[in-house]
Amino acid sequence: MHLDPLAIITAFGLIFLAELPDKTMFASLAMGTRMRPLYVWFGTSSAFIVHVAIAVGAGGLIGLLPDWIVKLVSASLFALGAFLLLRGSGGDDEETEVKTVTGFWPVYSTAFMAVFISEWGDLTQITTANLAASNGAWSTALGSAAALMSVSALALLAGKFIAKRVPLKTVQRIGGLCMLGLAVWTAVEIFTG
């Protein structure tokens, strides 16, 4: 196994910049306001590692899945997330306790599945597959996985920072609206993509 520092840095930089405005960053931020951020990070990171392994090992498999099916499932998961966040933020009574999803396995599996399904055929996965073909599999895998996990951590830290300064119900409403927007955006991509 040979690691090329330049290939690692190249993969990290490209993937980090591509993932920053991506829907999974906003999904991580939204999940982090309702679930334990560290557990969300473990779930999203695991999903990213699996995606990087798939992209590096068999980038051509992405093209075998019908794009509209991937986007339909992704839109459905974002819509479900929006529903859960908006339903949990209802009511104007400030004394109402907002329930959060707890427990390692429920949070981990929710975060894992949300990212695992929504990242199929994503720009970062395709970019990782292309980089692996020309820059070496191990170097690309290391740089890509580090970039994806860093963006998720950044989103979760921002979510925790925001949640401490803004009432949780407001954060959940905004998160729910963002998830709803992502569901609509992904659904529109089915017809325009």
mmCIF file with all atom_site columns, C-alpha atoms in Angstrom:
data_model
loop_
_atom_site.group_PDB
_atom_site.id
_atom_site.type_symbol
_atom_site.label_atom_id
_atom_site.label_alt_id
_atom_site.label_comp_id
_atom_site.label_asym_id
_atom_site.label_entity_id
_atom_site.label_seq_id
_atom_site.pdbx_PDB_ins_code
_atom_site.Cartn_x
_atom_site.Cartn_y
_atom_site.Cartn_z
_atom_site.occupancy
_atom_site.B_iso_or_equiv
_atom_site.pdbx_formal_charge
_atom_site.auth_seq_id
_atom_site.auth_comp_id
_atom_site.auth_asym_id
_atom_site.auth_atom_id
_atom_site.pdbx_PDB_model_num
ATOM 1   C CA . MET A 1 1   ? 0.000   0.000  0.000   1.00 0.00 ? 1   MET A CA 1
ATOM 2   C CA . HIS A 1 2   ? 1.491   3.292  -1.159  1.00 0.00 ? 2   HIS A CA 1
ATOM 3   C CA . LEU A 1 3   ? 0.063   6.610  0.084   1.00 0.00 ? 3   LEU A CA 1
ATOM 4   C CA . ASP A 1 4   ? 0.682   9.712  -1.987  1.00 0.00 ? 4   ASP A CA 1
ATOM 5   C CA . PRO A 1 5   ? 0.406   12.885 0.143   1.00 0.00 ? 5   PRO A CA 1
ATOM 6   C CA . LEU A 1 6   ? -0.466  15.042 -2.872  1.00 0.00 ? 6   LEU A CA 1
ATOM 7   C CA . ALA A 1 7   ? -3.265  12.660 -3.872  1.00 0.00 ? 7   ALA A CA 1
ATOM 8   C CA . ILE A 1 8   ? -4.624  12.696 -0.296  1.00 0.00 ? 8   ILE A CA 1
ATOM 9   C CA . ILE A 1 9   ? -4.600  16.511 -0.189  1.00 0.00 ? 9   ILE A CA 1
ATOM 10  C CA . THR A 1 10  ? -6.169  16.739 -3.659  1.00 0.00 ? 10  THR A CA 1
ATOM 11  C CA . ALA A 1 11  ? -8.963  14.327 -2.735  1.00 0.00 ? 11  ALA A CA 1
ATOM 12  C CA . PHE A 1 12  ? -9.560  16.058 0.594   1.00 0.00 ? 12  PHE A CA 1
ATOM 13  C CA . GLY A 1 13  ? -9.734  19.531 -0.966  1.00 0.00 ? 13  GLY A CA 1
ATOM 14  C CA . LEU A 1 14  ? -12.002 18.601 -3.861  1.00 0.00 ? 14  LEU A CA 1
ATOM 15  C CA . ILE A 1 15  ? -14.376 16.481 -1.808  1.00 0.00 ? 15  ILE A CA 1
ATOM 16  C CA . PHE A 1 16  ? -14.521 18.945 1.116   1.00 0.00 ? 16  PHE A CA 1
ATOM 17  C CA . LEU A 1 17  ? -15.459 21.815 -1.185  1.00 0.00 ? 17  LEU A CA 1
ATOM 18  C CA . ALA A 1 18  ? -17.973 19.714 -3.115  1.00 0.00 ? 18  ALA A CA 1
ATOM 19  C CA . GLU A 1 19  ? -19.680 18.467 0.074   1.00 0.00 ? 19  GLU A CA 1
ATOM 20  C CA . LEU A 1 20  ? -19.957 21.848 1.853   1.00 0.00 ? 20  LEU A CA 1
ATOM 21  C CA . PRO A 1 21  ? -23.058 23.024 -0.019  1.00 0.00 ? 21  PRO A CA 1
ATOM 22  C CA . ASP A 1 22  ? -24.426 19.478 -0.329  1.00 0.00 ? 22  ASP A CA 1
ATOM 23  C CA . LYS A 1 23  ? -27.763 18.331 1.039   1.00 0.00 ? 23  LYS A CA 1
ATOM 24  C CA . THR A 1 24  ? -26.162 15.848 3.445   1.00 0.00 ? 24  THR A CA 1
ATOM 25  C CA . MET A 1 25  ? -24.384 18.675 5.255   1.00 0.00 ? 25  MET A CA 1
ATOM 26  C CA . PHE A 1 26  ? -27.764 20.314 5.918   1.00 0.00 ? 26  PHE A CA 1
ATOM 27  C CA . ALA A 1 27  ? -29.294 16.957 6.847   1.00 0.00 ? 27  ALA A CA 1
ATOM 28  C CA . SER A 1 28  ? -26.487 16.413 9.386   1.00 0.00 ? 28  SER A CA 1
ATOM 29  C CA . LEU A 1 29  ? -27.084 19.868 10.813  1.00 0.00 ? 29  LEU A CA 1
ATOM 30  C CA . ALA A 1 30  ? -30.821 19.185 11.130  1.00 0.00 ? 30  ALA A CA 1
ATOM 31  C CA . MET A 1 31  ? -30.322 15.737 12.710  1.00 0.00 ? 31  MET A CA 1
ATOM 32  C CA . GLY A 1 32  ? -27.817 17.203 15.161  1.00 0.00 ? 32  GLY A CA 1
ATOM 33  C CA . THR A 1 33  ? -30.459 19.528 16.593  1.00 0.00 ? 33  THR A CA 1
ATOM 34  C CA . ARG A 1 34  ? -32.771 16.642 17.457  1.00 0.00 ? 34  ARG A CA 1
ATOM 35  C CA . MET A 1 35  ? -30.352 13.793 18.094  1.00 0.00 ? 35  MET A CA 1
ATOM 36  C CA . ARG A 1 36  ? -27.116 13.369 19.968  1.00 0.00 ? 36  ARG A CA 1
ATOM 37  C CA . PRO A 1 37  ? -24.502 14.927 17.630  1.00 0.00 ? 37  PRO A CA 1
ATOM 38  C CA . LEU A 1 38  ? -21.718 12.425 18.356  1.00 0.00 ? 38  LEU A CA 1
ATOM 39  C CA . TYR A 1 39  ? -24.037 9.509  17.534  1.00 0.00 ? 39  TYR A CA 1
ATOM 40  C CA . VAL A 1 40  ? -25.141 11.275 14.347  1.00 0.00 ? 40  VAL A CA 1
ATOM 41  C CA . TRP A 1 41  ? -21.492 11.766 13.406  1.00 0.00 ? 41  TRP A CA 1
ATOM 42  C CA . PHE A 1 42  ? -20.743 8.064  13.915  1.00 0.00 ? 42  PHE A CA 1
ATOM 43  C CA . GLY A 1 43  ? -23.710 7.194  11.674  1.00 0.00 ? 43  GLY A CA 1
ATOM 44  C CA . THR A 1 44  ? -22.886 9.676  8.921   1.00 0.00 ? 44  THR A CA 1
ATOM 45  C CA . SER A 1 45  ? -19.176 8.831  9.047   1.00 0.00 ? 45  SER A CA 1
ATOM 46  C CA . SER A 1 46  ? -19.889 5.114  8.726   1.00 0.00 ? 46  SER A CA 1
ATOM 47  C CA . ALA A 1 47  ? -22.107 5.763  5.722   1.00 0.00 ? 47  ALA A CA 1
ATOM 48  C CA . PHE A 1 48  ? -19.455 7.978  4.137   1.00 0.00 ? 48  PHE A CA 1
ATOM 49  C CA . ILE A 1 49  ? -16.770 5.314  4.662   1.00 0.00 ? 49  ILE A CA 1
ATOM 50  C CA . VAL A 1 50  ? -18.964 2.694  2.992   1.00 0.00 ? 50  VAL A CA 1
ATOM 51  C CA . HIS A 1 51  ? -19.609 5.065  0.072   1.00 0.00 ? 51  HIS A CA 1
ATOM 52  C CA . VAL A 1 52  ? -15.924 5.848  -0.321  1.00 0.00 ? 52  VAL A CA 1
ATOM 53  C CA . ALA A 1 53  ? -15.101 2.127  -0.316  1.00 0.00 ? 53  ALA A CA 1
ATOM 54  C CA . ILE A 1 54  ? -17.740 1.482  -2.959  1.00 0.00 ? 54  ILE A CA 1
ATOM 55  C CA . ALA A 1 55  ? -16.623 4.438  -5.068  1.00 0.00 ? 55  ALA A CA 1
ATOM 56  C CA . VAL A 1 56  ? -12.970 3.465  -4.877  1.00 0.00 ? 56  VAL A CA 1
ATOM 57  C CA . GLY A 1 57  ? -13.508 -0.266 -5.284  1.00 0.00 ? 57  GLY A CA 1
ATOM 58  C CA . ALA A 1 58  ? -16.198 -0.293 -7.911  1.00 0.00 ? 58  ALA A CA 1
ATOM 59  C CA . GLY A 1 59  ? -17.034 3.191  -9.169  1.00 0.00 ? 59  GLY A CA 1
ATOM 60  C CA . GLY A 1 60  ? -18.808 1.710  -12.144 1.00 0.00 ? 60  GLY A CA 1
ATOM 61  C CA . LEU A 1 61  ? -21.558 0.202  -9.967  1.00 0.00 ? 61  LEU A CA 1
ATOM 62  C CA . ILE A 1 62  ? -23.113 3.631  -9.453  1.00 0.00 ? 62  ILE A CA 1
ATOM 63  C CA . GLY A 1 63  ? -24.073 3.747  -13.094 1.00 0.00 ? 63  GLY A CA 1
ATOM 64  C CA . LEU A 1 64  ? -26.014 0.475  -12.756 1.00 0.00 ? 64  LEU A CA 1
ATOM 65  C CA . LEU A 1 65  ? -28.595 1.918  -10.380 1.00 0.00 ? 65  LEU A CA 1
ATOM 66  C CA . PRO A 1 66  ? -31.416 3.899  -11.974 1.00 0.00 ? 66  PRO A CA 1
ATOM 67  C CA . ASP A 1 67  ? -30.856 7.510  -10.934 1.00 0.00 ? 67  ASP A CA 1
ATOM 68  C CA . TRP A 1 68  ? -34.554 8.245  -10.473 1.00 0.00 ? 68  TRP A CA 1
ATOM 69  C CA . ILE A 1 69  ? -34.956 5.418  -7.943  1.00 0.00 ? 69  ILE A CA 1
ATOM 70  C CA . VAL A 1 70  ? -32.041 6.685  -5.853  1.00 0.00 ? 70  VAL A CA 1
ATOM 71  C CA . LYS A 1 71  ? -33.445 10.210 -5.900  1.00 0.00 ? 71  LYS A CA 1
ATOM 72  C CA . LEU A 1 72  ? -36.977 9.046  -5.097  1.00 0.00 ? 72  LEU A CA 1
ATOM 73  C CA . VAL A 1 73  ? -35.813 7.150  -2.000  1.00 0.00 ? 73  VAL A CA 1
ATOM 74  C CA . SER A 1 74  ? -33.631 10.100 -0.985  1.00 0.00 ? 74  SER A CA 1
ATOM 75  C CA . ALA A 1 75  ? -36.519 12.566 -1.385  1.00 0.00 ? 75  ALA A CA 1
ATOM 76  C CA . SER A 1 76  ? -38.747 10.279 0.690   1.00 0.00 ? 76  SER A CA 1
ATOM 77  C CA . LEU A 1 77  ? -36.210 10.138 3.519   1.00 0.00 ? 77  LEU A CA 1
ATOM 78  C CA . PHE A 1 78  ? -35.815 13.923 3.523   1.00 0.00 ? 78  PHE A CA 1
ATOM 79  C CA . ALA A 1 79  ? -39.625 14.305 3.552   1.00 0.00 ? 79  ALA A CA 1
ATOM 80  C CA . LEU A 1 80  ? -39.853 11.913 6.514   1.00 0.00 ? 80  LEU A CA 1
ATOM 81  C CA . GLY A 1 81  ? -37.140 13.894 8.319   1.00 0.00 ? 81  GLY A CA 1
ATOM 82  C CA . ALA A 1 82  ? -39.037 17.135 7.631   1.00 0.00 ? 82  ALA A CA 1
ATOM 83  C CA . PHE A 1 83  ? -42.251 15.601 8.952   1.00 0.00 ? 83  PHE A CA 1
ATOM 84  C CA . LEU A 1 84  ? -40.577 14.409 12.157  1.00 0.00 ? 84  LEU A CA 1
ATOM 85  C CA . LEU A 1 85  ? -38.860 17.742 12.775  1.00 0.00 ? 85  LEU A CA 1
ATOM 86  C CA . LEU A 1 86  ? -41.916 19.877 12.007  1.00 0.00 ? 86  LEU A CA 1
ATOM 87  C CA . ARG A 1 87  ? -44.259 17.628 13.979  1.00 0.00 ? 87  ARG A CA 1
ATOM 88  C CA . GLY A 1 88  ? -41.927 17.786 16.975  1.00 0.00 ? 88  GLY A CA 1
ATOM 89  C CA . SER A 1 89  ? -41.741 21.591 16.860  1.00 0.00 ? 89  SER A CA 1
ATOM 90  C CA . GLY A 1 90  ? -45.487 22.234 16.868  1.00 0.00 ? 90  GLY A CA 1
ATOM 91  C CA . GLY A 1 91  ? -47.308 24.256 19.473  1.00 0.00 ? 91  GLY A CA 1
ATOM 92  C CA . ASP A 1 92  ? -46.597 27.633 20.962  1.00 0.00 ? 92  ASP A CA 1
ATOM 93  C CA . ASP A 1 93  ? -46.416 26.543 24.594  1.00 0.00 ? 93  ASP A CA 1
ATOM 94  C CA . GLU A 1 94  ? -42.877 27.296 25.731  1.00 0.00 ? 94  GLU A CA 1
ATOM 95  C CA . GLU A 1 95  ? -43.220 24.782 28.604  1.00 0.00 ? 95  GLU A CA 1
ATOM 96  C CA . THR A 1 96  ? -43.695 21.865 26.204  1.00 0.00 ? 96  THR A CA 1
ATOM 97  C CA . GLU A 1 97  ? -40.650 19.645 26.271  1.00 0.00 ? 97  GLU A CA 1
ATOM 98  C CA . VAL A 1 98  ? -39.382 18.815 22.799  1.00 0.00 ? 98  VAL A CA 1
ATOM 99  C CA . LYS A 1 99  ? -38.599 15.116 22.548  1.00 0.00 ? 99  LYS A CA 1
ATOM 100 C CA . THR A 1 100 ? -35.386 14.037 20.944  1.00 0.00 ? 100 THR A CA 1
ATOM 101 C CA . VAL A 1 101 ? -34.352 10.749 19.435  1.00 0.00 ? 101 VAL A CA 1
ATOM 102 C CA . THR A 1 102 ? -32.077 9.036  21.946  1.00 0.00 ? 102 THR A CA 1
ATOM 103 C CA . GLY A 1 103 ? -30.037 5.902  22.219  1.00 0.00 ? 103 GLY A CA 1
ATOM 104 C CA . PHE A 1 104 ? -26.972 5.080  20.206  1.00 0.00 ? 104 PHE A CA 1
ATOM 105 C CA . TRP A 1 105 ? -28.457 2.534  17.796  1.00 0.00 ? 105 TRP A CA 1
ATOM 106 C CA . PRO A 1 106 ? -31.635 4.464  16.817  1.00 0.00 ? 106 PRO A CA 1
ATOM 107 C CA . VAL A 1 107 ? -29.630 7.645  16.169  1.00 0.00 ? 107 VAL A CA 1
ATOM 108 C CA . TYR A 1 108 ? -26.759 5.817  14.460  1.00 0.00 ? 108 TYR A CA 1
ATOM 109 C CA . SER A 1 109 ? -29.039 3.838  12.142  1.00 0.00 ? 109 SER A CA 1
ATOM 110 C CA . THR A 1 110 ? -31.151 6.899  11.256  1.00 0.00 ? 110 THR A CA 1
ATOM 111 C CA . ALA A 1 111 ? -28.079 8.975  10.392  1.00 0.00 ? 111 ALA A CA 1
ATOM 112 C CA . PHE A 1 112 ? -26.418 6.082  8.560   1.00 0.00 ? 112 PHE A CA 1
ATOM 113 C CA . MET A 1 113 ? -29.455 5.325  6.382   1.00 0.00 ? 113 MET A CA 1
ATOM 114 C CA . ALA A 1 114 ? -30.184 8.978  5.596   1.00 0.00 ? 114 ALA A CA 1
ATOM 115 C CA . VAL A 1 115 ? -26.654 9.526  4.294   1.00 0.00 ? 115 VAL A CA 1
ATOM 116 C CA . PHE A 1 116 ? -26.172 6.064  2.792   1.00 0.00 ? 116 PHE A CA 1
ATOM 117 C CA . ILE A 1 117 ? -29.239 6.321  0.574   1.00 0.00 ? 117 ILE A CA 1
ATOM 118 C CA . SER A 1 118 ? -28.974 10.011 -0.319  1.00 0.00 ? 118 SER A CA 1
ATOM 119 C CA . GLU A 1 119 ? -25.300 9.844  -1.343  1.00 0.00 ? 119 GLU A CA 1
ATOM 120 C CA . TRP A 1 120 ? -25.745 7.239  -4.114  1.00 0.00 ? 120 TRP A CA 1
ATOM 121 C CA . GLY A 1 121 ? -24.505 8.724  -7.356  1.00 0.00 ? 121 GLY A CA 1
ATOM 122 C CA . ASP A 1 122 ? -23.709 12.007 -5.620  1.00 0.00 ? 122 ASP A CA 1
ATOM 123 C CA . LEU A 1 123 ? -21.064 14.332 -7.047  1.00 0.00 ? 123 LEU A CA 1
ATOM 124 C CA . THR A 1 124 ? -18.649 13.428 -4.251  1.00 0.00 ? 124 THR A CA 1
ATOM 125 C CA . GLN A 1 125 ? -19.014 9.707  -4.886  1.00 0.00 ? 125 GLN A CA 1
ATOM 126 C CA . ILE A 1 126 ? -18.478 10.134 -8.617  1.00 0.00 ? 126 ILE A CA 1
ATOM 127 C CA . THR A 1 127 ? -15.522 12.443 -7.983  1.00 0.00 ? 127 THR A CA 1
ATOM 128 C CA . THR A 1 128 ? -14.018 9.915  -5.574  1.00 0.00 ? 128 THR A CA 1
ATOM 129 C CA . ALA A 1 129 ? -14.355 7.144  -8.177  1.00 0.00 ? 129 ALA A CA 1
ATOM 130 C CA . ASN A 1 130 ? -12.698 9.325  -10.817 1.00 0.00 ? 130 ASN A CA 1
ATOM 131 C CA . LEU A 1 131 ? -9.852  10.369 -8.508  1.00 0.00 ? 131 LEU A CA 1
ATOM 132 C CA . ALA A 1 132 ? -9.223  6.764  -7.487  1.00 0.00 ? 132 ALA A CA 1
ATOM 133 C CA . ALA A 1 133 ? -8.782  5.792  -11.118 1.00 0.00 ? 133 ALA A CA 1
ATOM 134 C CA . SER A 1 134 ? -6.020  8.336  -11.645 1.00 0.00 ? 134 SER A CA 1
ATOM 135 C CA . ASN A 1 135 ? -4.501  9.090  -8.213  1.00 0.00 ? 135 ASN A CA 1
ATOM 136 C CA . GLY A 1 136 ? -4.434  5.763  -6.418  1.00 0.00 ? 136 GLY A CA 1
ATOM 137 C CA . ALA A 1 137 ? -7.164  4.016  -4.480  1.00 0.00 ? 137 ALA A CA 1
ATOM 138 C CA . TRP A 1 138 ? -5.789  4.222  -0.926  1.00 0.00 ? 138 TRP A CA 1
ATOM 139 C CA . SER A 1 139 ? -4.745  7.872  -1.117  1.00 0.00 ? 139 SER A CA 1
ATOM 140 C CA . THR A 1 140 ? -8.071  8.878  -2.627  1.00 0.00 ? 140 THR A CA 1
ATOM 141 C CA . ALA A 1 141 ? -10.025 6.839  -0.076  1.00 0.00 ? 141 ALA A CA 1
ATOM 142 C CA . LEU A 1 142 ? -8.174  8.426  2.837   1.00 0.00 ? 142 LEU A CA 1
ATOM 143 C CA . GLY A 1 143 ? -8.543  11.997 1.539   1.00 0.00 ? 143 GLY A CA 1
ATOM 144 C CA . SER A 1 144 ? -12.198 11.575 0.539   1.00 0.00 ? 144 SER A CA 1
ATOM 145 C CA . ALA A 1 145 ? -13.289 9.902  3.781   1.00 0.00 ? 145 ALA A CA 1
ATOM 146 C CA . ALA A 1 146 ? -11.502 12.548 5.869   1.00 0.00 ? 146 ALA A CA 1
ATOM 147 C CA . ALA A 1 147 ? -13.177 15.346 3.903   1.00 0.00 ? 147 ALA A CA 1
ATOM 148 C CA . LEU A 1 148 ? -16.681 13.880 4.199   1.00 0.00 ? 148 LEU A CA 1
ATOM 149 C CA . MET A 1 149 ? -16.309 13.184 7.910   1.00 0.00 ? 149 MET A CA 1
ATOM 150 C CA . SER A 1 150 ? -14.953 16.720 8.461   1.00 0.00 ? 150 SER A CA 1
ATOM 151 C CA . VAL A 1 151 ? -17.922 18.345 6.742   1.00 0.00 ? 151 VAL A CA 1
ATOM 152 C CA . SER A 1 152 ? -20.318 16.254 8.836   1.00 0.00 ? 152 SER A CA 1
ATOM 153 C CA . ALA A 1 153 ? -18.480 17.249 12.039  1.00 0.00 ? 153 ALA A CA 1
ATOM 154 C CA . LEU A 1 154 ? -18.548 20.904 10.985  1.00 0.00 ? 154 LEU A CA 1
ATOM 155 C CA . ALA A 1 155 ? -22.316 20.737 10.367  1.00 0.00 ? 155 ALA A CA 1
ATOM 156 C CA . LEU A 1 156 ? -22.923 19.062 13.723  1.00 0.00 ? 156 LEU A CA 1
ATOM 157 C CA . LEU A 1 157 ? -20.784 21.604 15.597  1.00 0.00 ? 157 LEU A CA 1
ATOM 158 C CA . ALA A 1 158 ? -22.640 24.441 13.901  1.00 0.00 ? 158 ALA A CA 1
ATOM 159 C CA . GLY A 1 159 ? -25.943 22.766 14.795  1.00 0.00 ? 159 GLY A CA 1
ATOM 160 C CA . LYS A 1 160 ? -24.943 22.479 18.456  1.00 0.00 ? 160 LYS A CA 1
ATOM 161 C CA . PHE A 1 161 ? -23.724 26.115 18.488  1.00 0.00 ? 161 PHE A CA 1
ATOM 162 C CA . ILE A 1 162 ? -26.997 27.322 16.945  1.00 0.00 ? 162 ILE A CA 1
ATOM 163 C CA . ALA A 1 163 ? -29.114 25.184 19.293  1.00 0.00 ? 163 ALA A CA 1
ATOM 164 C CA . LYS A 1 164 ? -27.473 26.831 22.346  1.00 0.00 ? 164 LYS A CA 1
ATOM 165 C CA . ARG A 1 165 ? -28.364 30.338 21.133  1.00 0.00 ? 165 ARG A CA 1
ATOM 166 C CA . VAL A 1 166 ? -31.722 29.852 19.440  1.00 0.00 ? 166 VAL A CA 1
ATOM 167 C CA . PRO A 1 167 ? -34.766 28.150 20.990  1.00 0.00 ? 167 PRO A CA 1
ATOM 168 C CA . LEU A 1 168 ? -34.870 24.463 20.029  1.00 0.00 ? 168 LEU A CA 1
ATOM 169 C CA . LYS A 1 169 ? -38.367 24.744 18.552  1.00 0.00 ? 169 LYS A CA 1
ATOM 170 C CA . THR A 1 170 ? -37.160 27.472 16.180  1.00 0.00 ? 170 THR A CA 1
ATOM 171 C CA . VAL A 1 171 ? -34.123 25.436 15.175  1.00 0.00 ? 171 VAL A CA 1
ATOM 172 C CA . GLN A 1 172 ? -36.339 22.395 14.556  1.00 0.00 ? 172 GLN A CA 1
ATOM 173 C CA . ARG A 1 173 ? -38.781 24.407 12.453  1.00 0.00 ? 173 ARG A CA 1
ATOM 174 C CA . ILE A 1 174 ? -35.924 25.774 10.357  1.00 0.00 ? 174 ILE A CA 1
ATOM 175 C CA . GLY A 1 175 ? -34.344 22.306 10.144  1.00 0.00 ? 175 GLY A CA 1
ATOM 176 C CA . GLY A 1 176 ? -37.686 20.811 9.142   1.00 0.00 ? 176 GLY A CA 1
ATOM 177 C CA . LEU A 1 177 ? -38.177 23.442 6.448   1.00 0.00 ? 177 LEU A CA 1
ATOM 178 C CA . CYS A 1 178 ? -34.631 22.797 5.182   1.00 0.00 ? 178 CYS A CA 1
ATOM 179 C CA . MET A 1 179 ? -35.330 19.043 5.065   1.00 0.00 ? 179 MET A CA 1
ATOM 180 C CA . LEU A 1 180 ? -38.613 19.727 3.252   1.00 0.00 ? 180 LEU A CA 1
ATOM 181 C CA . GLY A 1 181 ? -36.739 21.933 0.786   1.00 0.00 ? 181 GLY A CA 1
ATOM 182 C CA . LEU A 1 182 ? -34.190 19.152 0.247   1.00 0.00 ? 182 LEU A CA 1
ATOM 183 C CA . ALA A 1 183 ? -37.022 16.660 -0.344  1.00 0.00 ? 183 ALA A CA 1
ATOM 184 C CA . VAL A 1 184 ? -38.566 18.949 -2.966  1.00 0.00 ? 184 VAL A CA 1
ATOM 185 C CA . TRP A 1 185 ? -35.179 19.695 -4.543  1.00 0.00 ? 185 TRP A CA 1
ATOM 186 C CA . THR A 1 186 ? -34.354 15.989 -4.802  1.00 0.00 ? 186 THR A CA 1
ATOM 187 C CA . ALA A 1 187 ? -37.811 15.201 -6.212  1.00 0.00 ? 187 ALA A CA 1
ATOM 188 C CA . VAL A 1 188 ? -37.403 17.944 -8.834  1.00 0.00 ? 188 VAL A CA 1
ATOM 189 C CA . GLU A 1 189 ? -34.038 16.418 -9.805  1.00 0.00 ? 189 GLU A CA 1
ATOM 190 C CA . ILE A 1 190 ? -35.890 13.219 -10.758 1.00 0.00 ? 190 ILE A CA 1
ATOM 191 C CA . PHE A 1 191 ? -37.680 15.089 -13.529 1.00 0.00 ? 191 PHE A CA 1
ATOM 192 C CA . THR A 1 192 ? -34.992 17.572 -14.514 1.00 0.00 ? 192 THR A CA 1
ATOM 193 C CA . GLY A 1 193 ? -31.800 15.616 -13.859 1.00 0.00 ? 193 GLY A CA 1
#
